[in-house]
Every structure is written in C-alpha cells, then in structure tokens.
Amino acid sequence: MSVNTGSNPANSDPADSDRVIIFDTTLRDGEQSPGASMNLDEKLRIAALLEEMGVDVIEAGFPIASNGDFEAVNEIAKRAKNSTICGLARSAKGDIERAAEALKPAVRPRIHTFIATSPLHMKFKLQMEPDEVYQQVVDSVSYARSFTDDVDWSPEDGTRTEHDFLCRCVEAAIKAGATCINLPDTVGYAVPEEFGNLVRMLIERVPNSDKAVFSTHCHNDLGLAVANSLAGVDAGARQVECTINGLGERAGNAALEEIVMALRTRQDVMPYTTNVKTEMITKASRLVSTITGFTVQPNKAIVGANAFAHESGIHQDGMLKNASTYEIMTPESVGLSESKLVMGKLSGRAAFKEKLGELGYEMGDNAFQDAFRRFKALADKKREIFDEDIVALVDDEIVRGNDRIRFVSLQVVCGSEGPQTADLTLEIDGEARQMKATGDGPVDAVFNAIKELTGYSARLQLYQVHAVTGGTDAQAEVTVRLEEGGKTVNGQGADTDTLVASARAYMNGLNKLLVKREKTAPSALSA
Ligand code: KIV
Ligand code: ZN
C-alpha cells in the first residue's frame, strides 16, 4: 500500500513514511468540553509544554469564535519556534481571513478549514445542496492557500458521508491546495475496521491522494477514539488529531498519551514513530487537569493514578521478581518517577533553584522569592517534602500572577457545634481588609467571607479537593469552577490546610472573572 507523507511542512522528513504527525487540539476541541475554558496565560503554558514535548502541530483555537480565541492563536503563533501553529476556520471567507490574521506571526502557520459533508448535516444543519458544499470546499481551500502553504481540510461528519461524494470532495480539496486531509469521526460513531477501511478507500480511490497527508480526528462517544485512530494509521493515515487526557467535545477525543504510548509500546505490530518525548506525558496531563479542573480517573490508561499501581499479592510478587511480568511499559517512560524525598527545612535558595530547574520551571526573581518563602513555610509544617509538593506549590504561585485579590490570613472555627465561622483577611488592590462570616460548614463560611469582602458573587459549579501526596500532612489541591453571566472560569489553590487551599482557589477564580470583567467594564472592587 502506498503511504502519503505529502509535502506537509509538519513532517520534517517527507521520506520517512513511518512517522506519525501528532496534531494536538487540546486548546481547540479540548476547550469545547463544557467547563474547560482556559485563559490566555493558561493556554500559553499548555502550548509551551506541548512544543517542548515535541508535538508537531498545535491547534491553538478558532480565531473567529471570540477575541479571546484570536488572541490565544496570535500569542501562541508569536512564541512557537518548532511546532506548526494551526487555527480553525469554517469555509466562510471571514473565518479564513481571521485565522490568517491570527497566524501572521507564526513561523509555521496552518489553516484548518472544514465543512460538513454528510447528508444529515448538509440537509438539516447547512441547508445546502451537495453541489454547493462541493463548491465551498474548492473556494475555501483555495482561499486558505492564498495565505499559507499549509492547509488542512476536514469533511465534518466524514464517517457518515456518502463515499462517492467524500471522494469527490477530497479530490477537489487536494486539487485546490490542501496538504492534509483530516477525516473526522465527528460523532464517535465508527468502529475500528470500518474507520480503517474508510481511510484506505480514500487513499486508494482518490487519484491525487499521494499529494496530501491523511489524518484522523476521532471522538470517543463509544470509547473507540484511540482504536479508530490507530486503525486509521494502519490504513495509511500519517497524522493523528488528539488531545491531552482525551479532553474534547462530549465524550472527548482520542487521548494523545494513549496514541503515543500504544505506538511506542507495540512497535512489533505498529512500526510507526512520533516525535513526542513521552517522558513529558505525566507533566502535560497534570497541567491540563489542573488548569481545566477535569480530574483524571484513577484507572485511566497511561496517566491515571493507578496506571502503574499493583495491588494484588500475586502481581506484587511478580513485579518484585521481574517488572515485565505485569508492566508493559515503565513508569519512567511516561515521566512518572518514584516519589522522591527532595528537600527539607535546611535547603537553601540554590538547592531550591536547582530543584525547580530539574522539574522544568523557570521563574522571574520576584516569583522565585515568593515561591521560596512558601517552600520554607511548607517545610516548617510538613516533615517530608516531595517533588509533587514543589510542583503544587510553584503551580499555585504561577497561577496567582498579578491577582488583584490576594490571600493574607484565615482562622476558622468548625466542628459539630456550629456555627462554623471564618475570620479572613485579604489584600484587595494592595489594601488589607478583614471580615468574619458564618456558613453551612467551614468551606461555605470561607466562601461567604470572600463574597462579603469583595462584594462579588459568582455561582459555584464545582468544588474539588485532591491530596498532592500521601499522608495526613499532605498538601490539598483545590479546584473550583465559578460562573458569572454565562462565563465560566476554573480556580486553583494549594496548601497543607484544606480551607486555606479552598480560599486560594476561590480567589483565583474570582481574579480570573475580574480580568474578564475588566476587559468589558473596568471597575473598583466594592466591599
Ligand atoms: O469533530 C469534528 O468534526 C471537528 C472538526 C472541526 C474537525 O472537530
Ligand atoms: Zn472534533
């Protein structure tokens, strides 16, 4: 079978027919998961990590969708050096122009344009005849090509599209200049054999198929997204669209970590390579989960907390004799190392800086001094400090950024004899303010105190606590999701005291809402 590497700039070596291009869409399709919205800083952090881990193409957003999306694509385009940066566009001229504008600073810009081609979507959603859709395929791809040499075209709901029409559209898209043909299983309906056959059929029947890279974009409604993507690769696709932790619309997309590790682990039956540094997978999973508030289920493949845990006695015995009895890949290969006791009370600035470097953090001087102060305070409270503690602490420091509302101190009275009371001091725009409030339980009392102090009330959609390490002195990492006027944000906070972590998380969410508010109507905080 012939395999297409096309003239796609994302594939640095077009002669390498076994190399699979990893196209990450965490920041676009992933962000479409309800509640997973991310702000600019968060998107920049994720994009930087994706690039560092060797992701070939980063779909950074849908520029016409909002100013926020435009800005994110534009800023990521300015910063990326190696990865191709992609912006999504419907087939309309305005969409393509907006994507091209956002991508202007990119070293390697890609426009991804799409239109639905299934009878169902054409009739009910687009209310267009097939010939009109066909014409839009030609027009949109040609127009996108007038801005960049790298154009990805997708027939939305491709797996439910009539084959002859799909072949006609794909041929026309390639003729109009598409360098990549992406086949979306938009509703996660396909099964692996069927999906593989569809890719094979297109490569075999479309006369100019050798001029483009074929790609998969599989949704997970039946839990088959990864299996379908791999079947696509086996049939000749050389790009996989996927997301960290499988984030995405409805049941999500194919999980990047599963695709990459399946290819790495089963070289015997899938002799394909990717450019991804798999040792960074755990870090990426953690970052996306912390930012979005979407926790990873413990038994999730590759990145779940139990993915490398061995509970039964028989398994533990086998592991002690030879790890490969029950482990098909090593924890180290996904960046999971034994929790290491790193430092303690006596560690100084130099050791702390070195540790940060080892964990992949670079901080400005002020942020470093703040993080070091918090590390010392933590070391006073917690006997053993692990890598995970440092990561939680530094992440917490990074998310604070230029917050207008800052935590100063908290005293809580709680227990079976209410009322639970929180005595909270915050710094708001540089001024210390204090408030006592009661509530239905200590968390409610803390949140009520914050609301009273800031005069700011948002709807709490999610409150989640996670222990960073084992032990009763572990740091708690709290995530909240707040909603105001249809806008949702996630807030994070970490501390050895769960209530302090909760206050920090709630304030982090409020600070993000404030930034959104400021963009539309700058205001002072009432109290
Ligand atoms: O699922 C889908 O069809 C998409 C397209 C925009 C590629 O996300
Ligand atoms: Zn999708």
Coordinates of C-alpha atoms and ligand atoms in Angstrom, one line a residue:
M1 CA 0.0 0.0 0.0
S2 CA 1.3 3.5 -0.8
V3 CA 1.5 5.8 2.2
N4 CA 1.3 9.6 1.9
T5 CA 3.7 11.9 3.6
G6 CA 2.7 14.6 1.2
S7 CA 4.5 17.9 1.2
N8 CA 3.4 18.7 4.7
P9 CA 5.8 21.1 6.4
A10 CA 4.9 19.5 9.8
N11 CA 6.6 16.3 8.6
S12 CA 10.2 17.4 8.7
D13 CA 11.3 14.3 6.7
P14 CA 8.8 13.6 4.0
A15 CA 10.7 10.5 3.1
D16 CA 10.0 9.0 6.5
S17 CA 6.8 7.1 5.7
D18 CA 6.5 5.6 9.2
R19 CA 6.5 8.9 11.1
V20 CA 3.1 9.9 12.5
I21 CA 2.5 13.6 12.9
I22 CA 0.9 14.4 16.3
F23 CA -1.6 17.2 16.0
D24 CA -2.8 18.3 19.4
T25 CA -6.2 20.0 19.6
T26 CA -6.4 20.4 23.4
L27 CA -6.7 24.2 23.1
R28 CA -9.4 24.0 20.4
D29 CA -11.6 20.8 20.5
G30 CA -10.4 20.2 24.1
E31 CA -11.6 23.6 25.2
Q32 CA -15.0 22.8 23.7
S33 CA -15.6 20.5 26.7
P34 CA -18.2 22.3 28.8
G35 CA -16.4 24.0 31.8
A36 CA -12.9 23.5 30.3
S37 CA -12.4 27.1 29.3
M38 CA -8.9 28.4 29.8
N39 CA -7.5 31.9 29.9
L40 CA -4.6 33.3 27.8
D41 CA -1.9 32.6 30.3
E42 CA -3.1 29.0 30.8
K43 CA -3.2 28.4 27.0
L44 CA 0.3 29.8 26.7
R45 CA 1.6 27.5 29.4
I46 CA 0.0 24.5 27.7
A47 CA 1.2 25.4 24.3
A48 CA 4.8 25.9 25.5
L49 CA 4.7 22.5 27.1
L50 CA 3.3 20.8 24.0
E51 CA 6.0 22.4 21.9
E52 CA 8.7 21.3 24.4
M53 CA 7.3 17.8 24.3
G54 CA 7.7 17.6 20.5
V55 CA 4.1 17.9 19.4
D56 CA 4.2 18.7 15.6
V57 CA 1.1 20.7 15.2
I58 CA -0.8 22.7 17.9
E59 CA -4.3 23.7 17.0
A60 CA -4.4 26.8 19.2
G61 CA -8.0 27.9 18.7
F62 CA -10.8 29.0 16.4
P63 CA -9.9 32.7 15.8
I64 CA -13.4 33.8 14.5
A65 CA -15.1 32.4 17.6
S66 CA -14.1 35.1 20.0
N67 CA -11.5 37.8 20.7
G68 CA -10.0 35.5 23.3
D69 CA -9.5 32.7 20.8
F70 CA -8.0 35.1 18.3
E71 CA -5.6 36.5 20.9
A72 CA -4.6 33.0 22.0
V73 CA -3.8 31.8 18.5
N74 CA -1.9 35.0 17.8
E75 CA 0.2 34.9 21.0
I76 CA 1.0 31.2 20.6
A77 CA 1.9 31.9 17.0
K78 CA 4.4 34.6 18.1
R79 CA 6.1 32.3 20.6
A80 CA 6.3 28.9 18.9
K81 CA 9.6 28.1 17.2
N82 CA 9.3 24.5 16.2
S83 CA 5.7 23.4 16.2
T84 CA 3.3 24.3 13.4
I85 CA 0.5 26.5 14.8
C86 CA -2.9 26.0 13.5
G87 CA -6.1 28.0 13.5
L88 CA -9.6 26.6 12.7
A89 CA -11.9 28.2 10.2
R90 CA -15.3 27.3 8.7
S91 CA -15.5 27.6 5.0
A92 CA -16.5 31.3 5.1
K93 CA -14.1 33.9 3.9
G94 CA -14.4 35.9 7.1
D95 CA -13.3 32.8 9.1
I96 CA -10.3 32.1 6.9
E97 CA -9.2 35.8 7.0
R98 CA -9.5 35.9 10.8
A99 CA -7.4 32.7 11.1
A100 CA -4.8 34.0 8.7
E101 CA -4.6 37.3 10.6
A102 CA -4.1 35.5 13.9
L103 CA -1.5 33.2 12.4
K104 CA 0.6 36.0 10.8
P105 CA 3.5 35.9 13.3
A106 CA 3.8 32.1 13.1
V107 CA 7.0 30.5 11.7
R108 CA 4.9 27.6 10.5
P109 CA 1.2 28.7 10.1
R110 CA -1.5 26.2 9.2
I111 CA -5.2 26.9 8.4
H112 CA -7.6 24.1 9.2
T113 CA -10.8 24.6 7.3
F114 CA -13.9 22.4 7.4
I115 CA -17.4 21.9 6.1
A116 CA -19.9 19.2 6.8
T117 CA -20.4 16.6 4.0
S118 CA -22.8 14.0 5.4
P119 CA -26.4 14.0 4.0
L120 CA -27.7 14.7 7.5
H121 CA -25.5 17.7 8.2
M122 CA -25.9 19.1 4.7
K123 CA -29.7 18.9 4.8
F124 CA -30.5 19.9 8.3
K125 CA -27.6 22.0 9.6
L126 CA -26.2 23.7 6.5
Q127 CA -29.4 23.5 4.4
M128 CA -27.2 23.3 1.3
E129 CA -27.2 21.1 -1.7
P130 CA -24.2 18.8 -2.2
D131 CA -23.0 20.8 -5.2
E132 CA -23.0 24.0 -3.2
V133 CA -21.0 22.2 -0.5
Y134 CA -18.6 20.9 -3.1
Q135 CA -18.1 24.5 -4.4
Q136 CA -17.4 25.7 -0.9
V137 CA -14.7 23.1 -0.5
V138 CA -12.9 24.4 -3.6
D139 CA -13.4 28.0 -2.7
S140 CA -12.4 27.7 1.0
V141 CA -9.3 25.6 0.4
S142 CA -8.1 27.9 -2.5
Y143 CA -8.7 30.9 -0.4
A144 CA -6.8 29.4 2.6
R145 CA -3.9 28.5 0.3
S146 CA -3.6 32.2 -0.7
F147 CA -2.5 32.8 2.9
T148 CA -0.3 29.8 3.7
D149 CA 1.2 26.7 2.0
D150 CA -0.1 24.5 4.8
V151 CA -3.8 23.8 4.6
D152 CA -5.7 21.1 6.4
W153 CA -9.2 20.3 5.2
S154 CA -11.9 18.3 7.1
P155 CA -15.2 16.9 5.9
E156 CA -17.1 17.3 9.1
D157 CA -19.1 14.1 10.0
G158 CA -16.9 12.4 7.4
T159 CA -17.6 8.9 8.7
R160 CA -21.3 9.3 7.9
T161 CA -20.7 10.8 4.5
E162 CA -21.6 9.0 1.3
H163 CA -18.4 7.5 -0.2
D164 CA -18.6 8.8 -3.8
F165 CA -19.3 12.4 -2.5
L166 CA -16.5 12.1 0.0
C167 CA -14.0 11.0 -2.7
R168 CA -15.1 13.9 -4.9
C169 CA -14.7 16.5 -2.1
V170 CA -11.3 15.1 -1.0
E171 CA -10.0 15.1 -4.6
A172 CA -11.2 18.7 -5.1
A173 CA -9.7 19.8 -1.8
I174 CA -6.3 18.4 -2.7
K175 CA -6.5 19.9 -6.2
A176 CA -7.4 23.3 -4.6
G177 CA -4.2 23.0 -2.5
A178 CA -5.0 21.1 0.7
T179 CA -1.8 19.5 2.1
C180 CA -3.6 17.5 4.7
I181 CA -6.9 15.7 4.6
N182 CA -8.3 15.1 8.0
L183 CA -11.1 12.6 8.4
P184 CA -13.3 13.4 11.4
D185 CA -15.5 10.8 13.1
T186 CA -17.4 13.8 14.5
V187 CA -20.0 11.9 16.5
G188 CA -17.8 9.0 17.5
Y189 CA -19.9 6.5 15.5
A190 CA -17.3 4.5 13.6
V191 CA -15.8 1.2 14.7
P192 CA -12.1 0.4 14.0
E193 CA -12.3 -1.8 11.0
E194 CA -14.8 0.5 9.3
F195 CA -12.7 3.6 10.0
G196 CA -9.5 2.0 8.8
N197 CA -11.3 0.9 5.6
L198 CA -12.6 4.4 5.0
V199 CA -9.0 5.8 5.2
R200 CA -7.8 3.0 2.9
M201 CA -10.7 3.6 0.4
L202 CA -9.8 7.3 0.2
I203 CA -6.1 6.7 -0.3
E204 CA -6.8 4.1 -3.0
R205 CA -9.7 5.8 -4.8
V206 CA -8.8 9.5 -4.8
P207 CA -6.5 10.0 -7.8
N208 CA -4.3 12.7 -6.2
S209 CA -4.2 11.2 -2.7
D210 CA -0.4 11.0 -2.8
K211 CA -0.3 14.8 -2.7
A212 CA -1.6 15.1 0.9
V213 CA -1.1 13.6 4.3
F214 CA -4.2 11.7 5.6
S215 CA -5.2 12.4 9.2
T216 CA -7.6 11.0 11.8
H217 CA -9.9 13.0 14.2
C218 CA -11.9 10.6 16.3
H219 CA -14.4 11.3 19.0
N220 CA -14.9 8.9 21.9
D221 CA -18.6 8.5 22.2
L222 CA -18.3 4.7 22.0
G223 CA -14.9 4.6 23.7
L224 CA -13.3 3.8 20.4
A225 CA -11.4 7.0 19.6
V226 CA -7.9 5.6 20.1
A227 CA -8.7 2.3 18.5
N228 CA -10.2 4.1 15.5
S229 CA -7.2 6.5 15.2
L230 CA -4.8 3.5 15.3
A231 CA -6.8 1.7 12.6
G232 CA -6.5 4.9 10.5
V233 CA -2.7 4.9 10.9
D234 CA -2.6 1.2 10.0
A235 CA -4.6 2.1 6.8
G236 CA -2.1 4.8 5.8
A237 CA -3.0 8.0 7.8
R238 CA 0.1 9.7 9.0
Q239 CA -1.4 12.4 11.2
V240 CA -3.5 11.8 14.4
E241 CA -5.5 14.6 15.9
C242 CA -5.8 14.1 19.6
T243 CA -5.9 15.9 23.0
I244 CA -4.1 15.6 26.3
N245 CA -6.2 13.4 28.7
G246 CA -8.7 12.8 25.8
L247 CA -10.3 16.2 26.5
G248 CA -12.9 17.4 24.0
E249 CA -16.5 17.8 22.8
R250 CA -18.9 15.4 24.6
A251 CA -17.0 12.2 25.4
G252 CA -13.8 13.8 24.2
N253 CA -11.2 13.0 21.5
A254 CA -8.5 10.3 21.1
A255 CA -6.1 10.8 24.0
L256 CA -2.6 11.8 22.9
E257 CA -0.9 9.9 25.6
E258 CA -2.6 6.7 24.7
I259 CA -1.9 7.0 21.0
V260 CA 1.8 7.8 21.5
M261 CA 2.3 5.1 24.1
A262 CA 0.5 2.5 22.1
L263 CA 2.7 3.2 19.1
R264 CA 5.8 3.2 21.3
T265 CA 4.9 0.0 23.2
R266 CA 3.6 -2.0 20.2
Q267 CA 6.4 -1.4 17.7
D268 CA 6.1 -5.1 16.8
V269 CA 2.7 -4.7 15.3
M270 CA 2.6 -0.9 14.6
P271 CA 6.1 0.1 13.4
Y272 CA 5.4 3.9 13.4
T273 CA 7.2 6.6 15.2
T274 CA 6.3 10.0 16.7
N275 CA 8.3 12.9 17.8
V276 CA 6.8 13.1 21.2
K277 CA 9.1 13.0 24.3
T278 CA 7.0 10.5 26.2
E279 CA 8.7 11.3 29.5
M280 CA 6.8 14.6 29.5
I281 CA 3.4 13.0 29.3
T282 CA 2.6 12.9 33.0
K283 CA 3.6 16.6 33.4
A284 CA 1.3 17.6 30.4
S285 CA -1.6 15.5 31.8
R286 CA -1.2 17.1 35.2
L287 CA -1.0 20.6 33.8
V288 CA -4.1 20.2 31.7
S289 CA -6.0 18.6 34.5
T290 CA -5.1 21.3 37.0
I291 CA -5.9 24.1 34.6
T292 CA -9.3 22.7 33.4
G293 CA -10.4 21.2 36.7
F294 CA -11.0 17.9 34.8
T295 CA -9.6 15.3 37.1
V296 CA -8.2 12.2 35.5
Q297 CA -10.0 9.0 36.6
P298 CA -7.6 6.7 38.7
N299 CA -7.9 3.8 36.2
K300 CA -7.3 6.0 33.1
A301 CA -4.7 4.4 30.8
I302 CA -1.2 5.9 30.9
V303 CA -1.9 8.8 33.2
G304 CA -4.4 7.6 35.8
A305 CA -3.1 7.4 39.4
N306 CA -3.4 3.6 39.3
A307 CA -2.0 3.1 35.9
F308 CA 1.3 1.7 37.4
A309 CA 0.0 0.6 40.8
H310 CA 0.0 -3.1 41.6
E311 CA -2.4 -4.1 44.3
S312 CA -2.9 -7.9 44.3
G313 CA -0.3 -10.0 46.1
I314 CA 0.3 -12.2 43.1
H315 CA 1.0 -9.1 41.0
Q316 CA 3.3 -7.6 43.6
D317 CA 5.2 -10.8 43.9
G318 CA 5.6 -11.0 40.1
M319 CA 6.8 -7.4 40.0
L320 CA 9.4 -8.0 42.6
K321 CA 10.8 -10.9 40.6
N322 CA 10.7 -9.2 37.2
A323 CA 8.8 -5.9 36.5
S324 CA 7.8 -7.0 32.9
T325 CA 5.6 -9.7 34.4
Y326 CA 2.9 -7.1 34.9
E327 CA 4.3 -3.9 33.4
I328 CA 4.2 -3.4 29.6
M329 CA 5.9 0.0 29.8
T330 CA 7.9 1.6 32.5
P331 CA 6.6 4.4 34.7
E332 CA 9.7 6.3 33.8
S333 CA 8.8 6.2 30.1
V334 CA 5.8 8.5 30.8
G335 CA 7.7 10.6 33.3
L336 CA 6.5 9.0 36.4
S337 CA 9.3 8.6 38.9
E338 CA 9.3 7.2 42.4
S339 CA 8.2 10.0 44.7
K340 CA 11.5 11.4 45.8
L341 CA 12.1 13.0 49.1
V342 CA 13.7 16.2 47.8
M343 CA 14.4 18.7 50.4
G344 CA 13.7 19.9 53.9
K345 CA 13.8 22.9 56.2
L346 CA 17.6 23.3 55.8
S347 CA 17.6 23.5 52.0
G348 CA 18.7 26.9 50.7
R349 CA 17.9 29.1 47.7
A350 CA 20.5 27.5 45.5
A351 CA 19.1 23.9 46.1
F352 CA 15.6 25.2 45.6
K353 CA 16.5 26.8 42.3
E354 CA 18.3 23.7 41.1
K355 CA 15.2 21.6 42.0
L356 CA 13.0 24.0 40.1
G357 CA 15.2 23.6 37.0
E358 CA 15.1 19.8 37.3
L359 CA 11.3 20.0 37.4
G360 CA 11.3 22.2 34.3
Y361 CA 10.4 25.6 35.9
E362 CA 12.0 28.9 35.2
M363 CA 10.8 31.8 37.3
G364 CA 11.4 35.5 37.4
D365 CA 13.1 36.8 40.5
N366 CA 10.0 38.0 42.4
A367 CA 8.1 34.9 41.7
F368 CA 11.1 32.8 42.8
Q369 CA 11.4 34.7 46.1
D370 CA 7.7 34.2 46.8
A371 CA 7.9 30.5 45.9
F372 CA 11.0 30.1 48.1
R373 CA 9.2 31.8 51.1
R374 CA 6.3 29.4 50.7
F375 CA 8.6 26.4 50.4
K376 CA 10.2 27.4 53.7
A377 CA 6.8 27.8 55.3
L378 CA 5.7 24.4 53.9
A379 CA 8.9 22.8 55.2
D380 CA 8.1 24.1 58.7
K381 CA 4.7 22.4 58.6
K382 CA 5.4 19.2 56.6
R383 CA 8.1 16.7 57.7
E384 CA 8.8 15.3 54.2
I385 CA 8.7 17.3 51.0
F386 CA 8.4 15.5 47.7
D387 CA 8.7 16.6 44.1
E388 CA 4.9 16.7 43.9
D389 CA 4.8 19.2 46.8
I390 CA 7.1 21.6 45.0
V391 CA 5.2 21.3 41.7
A392 CA 1.9 22.1 43.5
L393 CA 3.4 25.0 45.3
V394 CA 5.0 26.5 42.3
D395 CA 2.0 25.9 40.1
D396 CA 0.0 27.7 42.8
E397 CA 2.4 30.6 42.7
I398 CA 2.3 30.8 38.9
V399 CA -1.5 30.9 38.7
R400 CA -1.5 33.9 41.2
G401 CA 0.3 36.2 38.6
N402 CA -0.9 39.7 39.0
D403 CA -4.0 38.9 41.1
R404 CA -5.9 41.9 42.5
I405 CA -7.3 39.9 45.4
R406 CA -4.6 38.2 47.5
F407 CA -4.8 35.9 50.5
V408 CA -3.4 37.2 53.8
S409 CA -4.7 35.0 56.6
L410 CA -7.6 32.8 57.7
Q411 CA -8.8 31.5 61.1
V412 CA -11.7 29.0 61.1
V413 CA -13.9 27.7 63.9
C414 CA -15.6 24.5 62.9
G415 CA -16.8 21.2 64.3
S416 CA -20.1 19.6 65.3
E417 CA -21.3 22.5 67.3
G418 CA -21.9 25.3 64.8
P419 CA -22.0 27.9 63.7
Q420 CA -18.9 27.5 61.6
T421 CA -17.1 30.8 61.3
A422 CA -14.3 32.1 59.1
D423 CA -12.2 35.1 60.0
L424 CA -10.5 36.1 56.8
T425 CA -8.1 38.9 55.8
L426 CA -7.4 39.6 52.1
E427 CA -5.4 42.2 50.3
I428 CA -7.6 43.9 47.7
D429 CA -5.8 46.2 45.3
G430 CA -3.0 46.5 47.8
E431 CA -5.2 47.3 50.8
A432 CA -5.7 44.8 53.7
R433 CA -9.4 44.1 54.6
Q434 CA -10.8 41.7 57.2
M435 CA -14.2 40.0 57.6
K436 CA -15.9 37.4 59.8
A437 CA -18.6 35.3 58.3
T438 CA -20.6 32.2 59.1
G439 CA -21.8 29.4 56.8
D440 CA -23.2 25.9 56.5
G441 CA -19.8 24.3 57.2
P442 CA -16.3 25.8 57.1
V443 CA -15.9 25.9 53.3
D444 CA -19.2 27.8 53.0
A445 CA -18.1 30.2 55.8
V446 CA -14.8 30.9 54.0
F447 CA -16.6 31.5 50.6
N448 CA -19.1 33.7 52.3
A449 CA -16.3 35.8 53.9
I450 CA -14.7 36.2 50.4
K451 CA -18.0 37.3 48.9
E452 CA -18.6 39.8 51.6
L453 CA -15.1 41.3 51.3
T454 CA -15.2 41.5 47.5
G455 CA -18.9 42.2 47.0
Y456 CA -18.5 39.7 44.3
S457 CA -20.8 36.7 44.0
A458 CA -20.4 34.1 41.3
R459 CA -22.2 30.7 41.1
L460 CA -20.1 27.8 42.3
Q461 CA -20.4 25.0 39.8
L462 CA -17.6 22.7 41.0
Y463 CA -15.6 22.2 44.2
Q464 CA -13.0 19.5 44.2
V465 CA -10.2 18.5 46.6
H466 CA -7.2 16.3 45.8
A467 CA -4.3 15.3 48.0
V468 CA -1.0 16.0 46.3
T469 CA 0.9 13.2 48.1
G470 CA 0.0 10.5 50.7
G471 CA -0.1 11.1 54.4
T472 CA -2.3 13.2 56.6
D473 CA 0.1 16.2 56.4
A474 CA -0.3 16.2 52.5
Q475 CA -1.0 19.4 50.7
A476 CA -4.6 19.8 49.5
E477 CA -5.1 21.0 45.9
V478 CA -8.5 22.5 45.5
T479 CA -10.2 23.3 42.2
V480 CA -13.4 25.5 41.9
R481 CA -15.4 26.3 38.8
L482 CA -17.2 29.7 39.0
E483 CA -19.8 31.0 36.6
E484 CA -20.9 34.6 36.1
G485 CA -23.1 35.9 33.3
G486 CA -22.5 32.7 31.2
K487 CA -18.7 32.9 31.6
T488 CA -17.0 30.1 33.5
V489 CA -13.5 30.0 35.0
N490 CA -11.6 27.5 37.0
G491 CA -9.6 28.5 40.1
Q492 CA -6.9 26.5 41.8
G493 CA -5.2 26.7 45.2
A494 CA -2.8 24.5 47.2
D495 CA -1.9 24.4 50.9
T496 CA -1.5 21.9 53.7
D497 CA -4.7 23.4 55.2
T498 CA -7.6 22.4 53.0
L499 CA -9.6 25.5 54.0
V500 CA -6.7 27.9 53.1
A501 CA -6.4 26.0 49.7
S502 CA -10.1 26.4 49.2
A503 CA -9.9 30.2 49.9
R504 CA -7.0 30.4 47.5
A505 CA -8.8 28.5 44.8
Y506 CA -12.0 30.6 45.1
M507 CA -9.9 33.8 45.0
N508 CA -8.0 32.6 41.9
G509 CA -11.4 32.0 40.2
L510 CA -12.6 35.5 41.2
N511 CA -9.4 37.1 40.0
K512 CA -9.9 35.4 36.6
L513 CA -13.5 36.6 36.4
L514 CA -12.3 40.1 37.3
V515 CA -9.9 40.1 34.4
K516 CA -12.8 39.1 32.1
R517 CA -14.9 41.9 33.6
E518 CA -12.2 44.5 33.3
K519 CA -11.9 43.8 29.6
T520 CA -15.5 44.9 29.2
A521 CA -16.0 47.4 32.0
P522 CA -13.1 48.3 34.3
S523 CA -14.3 48.8 37.9
A524 CA -13.2 49.1 41.5
L525 CA -13.9 46.3 43.9
S526 CA -16.7 47.1 46.3
A527 CA -16.5 46.0 49.9
Ligands
KIV1 O1 -15.2 16.8 15.3 C1 -15.1 17.5 14.3 O2 -15.7 17.2 13.2 C2 -14.2 18.6 14.3 C3 -13.9 19.3 13.1 C4 -13.9 20.8 13.2 C5 -12.6 18.8 12.6 O3 -13.7 19.0 15.4
ZN2 ZN -13.8 17.3 16.9

